[in-house]
Coordinates of C-alpha atoms in Angstrom, one line a residue:
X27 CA 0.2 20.5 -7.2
X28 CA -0.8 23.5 -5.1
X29 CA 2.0 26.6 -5.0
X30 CA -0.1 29.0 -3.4
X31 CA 0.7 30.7 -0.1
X32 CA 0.1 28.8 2.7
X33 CA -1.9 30.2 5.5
X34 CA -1.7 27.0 8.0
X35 CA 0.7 24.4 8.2
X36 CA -0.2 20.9 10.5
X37 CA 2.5 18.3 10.3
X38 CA 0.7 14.4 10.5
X39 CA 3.3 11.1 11.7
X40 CA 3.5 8.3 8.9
X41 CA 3.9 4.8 10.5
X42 CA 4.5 1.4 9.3
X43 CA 1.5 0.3 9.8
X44 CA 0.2 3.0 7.8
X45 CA -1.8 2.5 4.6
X46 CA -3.3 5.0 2.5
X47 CA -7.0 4.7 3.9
X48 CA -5.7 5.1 7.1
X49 CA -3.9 8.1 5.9
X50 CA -6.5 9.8 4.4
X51 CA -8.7 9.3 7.1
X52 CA -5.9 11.3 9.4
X53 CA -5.2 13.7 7.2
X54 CA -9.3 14.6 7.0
X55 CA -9.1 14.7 10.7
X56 CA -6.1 17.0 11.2
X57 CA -7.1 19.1 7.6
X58 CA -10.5 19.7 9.4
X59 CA -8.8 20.6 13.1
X60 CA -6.3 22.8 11.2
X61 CA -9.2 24.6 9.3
X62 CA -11.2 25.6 12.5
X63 CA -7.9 26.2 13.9
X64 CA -7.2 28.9 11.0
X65 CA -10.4 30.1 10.4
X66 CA -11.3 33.3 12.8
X67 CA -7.5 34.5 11.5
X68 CA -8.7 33.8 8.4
X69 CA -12.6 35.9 8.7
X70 CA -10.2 39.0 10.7
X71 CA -7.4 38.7 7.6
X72 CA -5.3 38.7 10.3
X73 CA -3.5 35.6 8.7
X74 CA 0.0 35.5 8.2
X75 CA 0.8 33.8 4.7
X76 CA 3.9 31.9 4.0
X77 CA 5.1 31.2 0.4
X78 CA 5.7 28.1 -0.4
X79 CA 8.8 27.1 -1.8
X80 CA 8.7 25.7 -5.5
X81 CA 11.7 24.1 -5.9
X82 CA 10.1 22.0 -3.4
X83 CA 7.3 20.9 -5.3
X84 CA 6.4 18.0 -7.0
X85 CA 4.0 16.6 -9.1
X86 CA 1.9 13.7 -8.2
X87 CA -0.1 12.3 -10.7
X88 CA -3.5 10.8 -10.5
X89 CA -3.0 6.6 -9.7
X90 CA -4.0 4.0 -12.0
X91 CA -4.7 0.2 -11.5
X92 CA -1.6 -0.3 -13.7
X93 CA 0.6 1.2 -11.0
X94 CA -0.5 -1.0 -8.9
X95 CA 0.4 -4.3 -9.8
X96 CA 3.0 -6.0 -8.0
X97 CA 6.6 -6.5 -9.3
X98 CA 8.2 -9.0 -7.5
X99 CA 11.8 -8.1 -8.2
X100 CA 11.6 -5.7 -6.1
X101 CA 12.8 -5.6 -2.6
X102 CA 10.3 -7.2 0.3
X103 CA 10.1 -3.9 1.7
X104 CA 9.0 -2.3 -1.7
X105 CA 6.3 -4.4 -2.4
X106 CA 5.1 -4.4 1.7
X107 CA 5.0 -0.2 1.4
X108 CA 3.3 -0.8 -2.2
X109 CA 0.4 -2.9 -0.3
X110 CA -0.1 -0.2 2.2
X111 CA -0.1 2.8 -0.1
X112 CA -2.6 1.3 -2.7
X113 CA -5.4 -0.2 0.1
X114 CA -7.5 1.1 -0.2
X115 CA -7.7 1.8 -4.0
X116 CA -6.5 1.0 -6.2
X117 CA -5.2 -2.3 -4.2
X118 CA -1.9 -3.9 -5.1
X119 CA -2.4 -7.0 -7.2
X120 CA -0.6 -10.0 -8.8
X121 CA -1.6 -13.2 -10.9
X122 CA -1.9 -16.8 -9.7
X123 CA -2.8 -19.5 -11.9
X124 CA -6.2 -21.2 -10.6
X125 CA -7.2 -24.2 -12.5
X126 CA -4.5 -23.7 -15.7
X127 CA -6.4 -20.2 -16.0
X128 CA -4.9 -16.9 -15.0
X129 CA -6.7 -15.1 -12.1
X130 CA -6.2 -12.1 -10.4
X131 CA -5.4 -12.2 -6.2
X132 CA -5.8 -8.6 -4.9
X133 CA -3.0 -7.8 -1.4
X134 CA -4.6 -6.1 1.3
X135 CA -1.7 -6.6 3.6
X136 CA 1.3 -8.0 4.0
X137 CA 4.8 -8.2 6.0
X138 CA 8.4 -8.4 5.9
X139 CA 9.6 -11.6 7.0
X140 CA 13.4 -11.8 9.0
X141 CA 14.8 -14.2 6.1
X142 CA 16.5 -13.9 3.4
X143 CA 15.3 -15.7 0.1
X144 CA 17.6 -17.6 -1.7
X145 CA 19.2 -15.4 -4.9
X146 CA 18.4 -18.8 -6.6
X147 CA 14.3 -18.5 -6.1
X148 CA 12.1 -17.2 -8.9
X149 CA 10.9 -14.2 -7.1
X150 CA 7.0 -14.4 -6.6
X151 CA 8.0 -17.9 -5.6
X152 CA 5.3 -19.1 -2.8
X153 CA 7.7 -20.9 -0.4
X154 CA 4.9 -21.5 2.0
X155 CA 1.6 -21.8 3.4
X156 CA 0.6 -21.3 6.9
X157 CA -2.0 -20.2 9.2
X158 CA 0.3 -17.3 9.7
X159 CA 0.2 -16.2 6.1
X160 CA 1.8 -16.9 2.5
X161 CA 5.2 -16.0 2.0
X162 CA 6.6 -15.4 -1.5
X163 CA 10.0 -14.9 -2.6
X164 CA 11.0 -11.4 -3.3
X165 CA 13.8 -9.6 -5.4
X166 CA 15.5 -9.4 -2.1
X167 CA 13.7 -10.9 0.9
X168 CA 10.5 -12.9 1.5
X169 CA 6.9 -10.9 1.9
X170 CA 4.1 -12.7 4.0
X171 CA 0.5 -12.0 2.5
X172 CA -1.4 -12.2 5.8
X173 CA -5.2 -10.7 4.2
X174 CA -5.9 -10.9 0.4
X175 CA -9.1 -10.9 -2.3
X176 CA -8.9 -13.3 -5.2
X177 CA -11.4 -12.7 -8.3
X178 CA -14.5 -12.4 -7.5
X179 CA -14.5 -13.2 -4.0
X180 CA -14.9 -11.3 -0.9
X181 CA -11.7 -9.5 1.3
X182 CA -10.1 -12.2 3.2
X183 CA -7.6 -13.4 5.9
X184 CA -5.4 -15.8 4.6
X185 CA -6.6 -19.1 6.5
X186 CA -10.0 -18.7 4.8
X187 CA -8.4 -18.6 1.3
X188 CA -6.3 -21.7 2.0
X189 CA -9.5 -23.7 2.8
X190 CA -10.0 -23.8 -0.7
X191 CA -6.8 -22.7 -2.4
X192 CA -3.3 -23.7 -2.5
X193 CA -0.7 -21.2 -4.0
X194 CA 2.6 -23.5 -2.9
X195 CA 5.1 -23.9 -5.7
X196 CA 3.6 -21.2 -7.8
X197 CA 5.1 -18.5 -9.3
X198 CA 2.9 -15.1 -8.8
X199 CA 3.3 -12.5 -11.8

């Protein structure tokens, strides 16, 4: 939370494909252009300040791992922003059952899928397996996981992880 006058301002686009790696990277980019934009104003204190409005701020506390674990009664959309916004820390996560044990499968990214899930399907339901990804059944909609980690393993696209792993008919938590 910053309320102090504002002596540059630099808006920066948002797109779905964002996450919030790639988002810090631009913001670094356009905080450092901005700076060297501002800065001979700044050394002549010929700046012109602007006071922020307060009603306008918020709060945004420091994220926890917690936060990011995935609750799949949510929408498909939800959980698809969720993935973006925590990759590249703290990463959104679920549970999967590997050999009767629980184990933890970290979501790099993911998509919306065009389908609805059934109301009657468990959400975290994996409905499928594909080359294409693993879709799981949502709160409303179905999610693909296209790139994921599980524990103890290395950042992966999903083909590679189905070499060795099969989530179909499980229920993620």
């Amino acid at each position: 939370l910053d309320t102090g006058d504002m002596l540059a301002v630099a808006e920066c686009e948002i797109s779905a494909q964002d996450t919030g790696s790639s988002l810090h990277d631009k913001l670094m980019a356009l905080g450092a252009k901005t700076l060297m934009l501002a800065l001979p104003a700044i050394a002549e204190k010929t700046i012109d300040r602007t006071q922020q409005n307060n009603d306008d701020a918020c709060y945004a506390a420091k994220l926890n791992k917690a936060e990011a674990k995935i609750n799949w009664q949510q929408s498909a959309d939800e959980i698809q922003r969720a993935v973006r916004a925590y990759n590249s820390w703290p990463v959104a996560y679920c549970s999967y059952s590997k050999k009767d044990k629980p184990s933890m499968l970290r979501l790099w990214q993911a998509e919306v899928l065009n389908q609805d899930s059934s109301k009657a399907v468990t959400p975290g339901k994996v409905l499928a397996e594909s080359t294409e990804g693993i879709d799981v059944a949502t709160g409303d909609g179905v999610l693909r996981i296209t790139e994921l980690q599980a524990e103890g393993k290395r950042r992966m696209q999903v083909p590679d992880f189905l070499n060795a792993n099969s989530l179909i008919d499980q229920v993620l938590t």
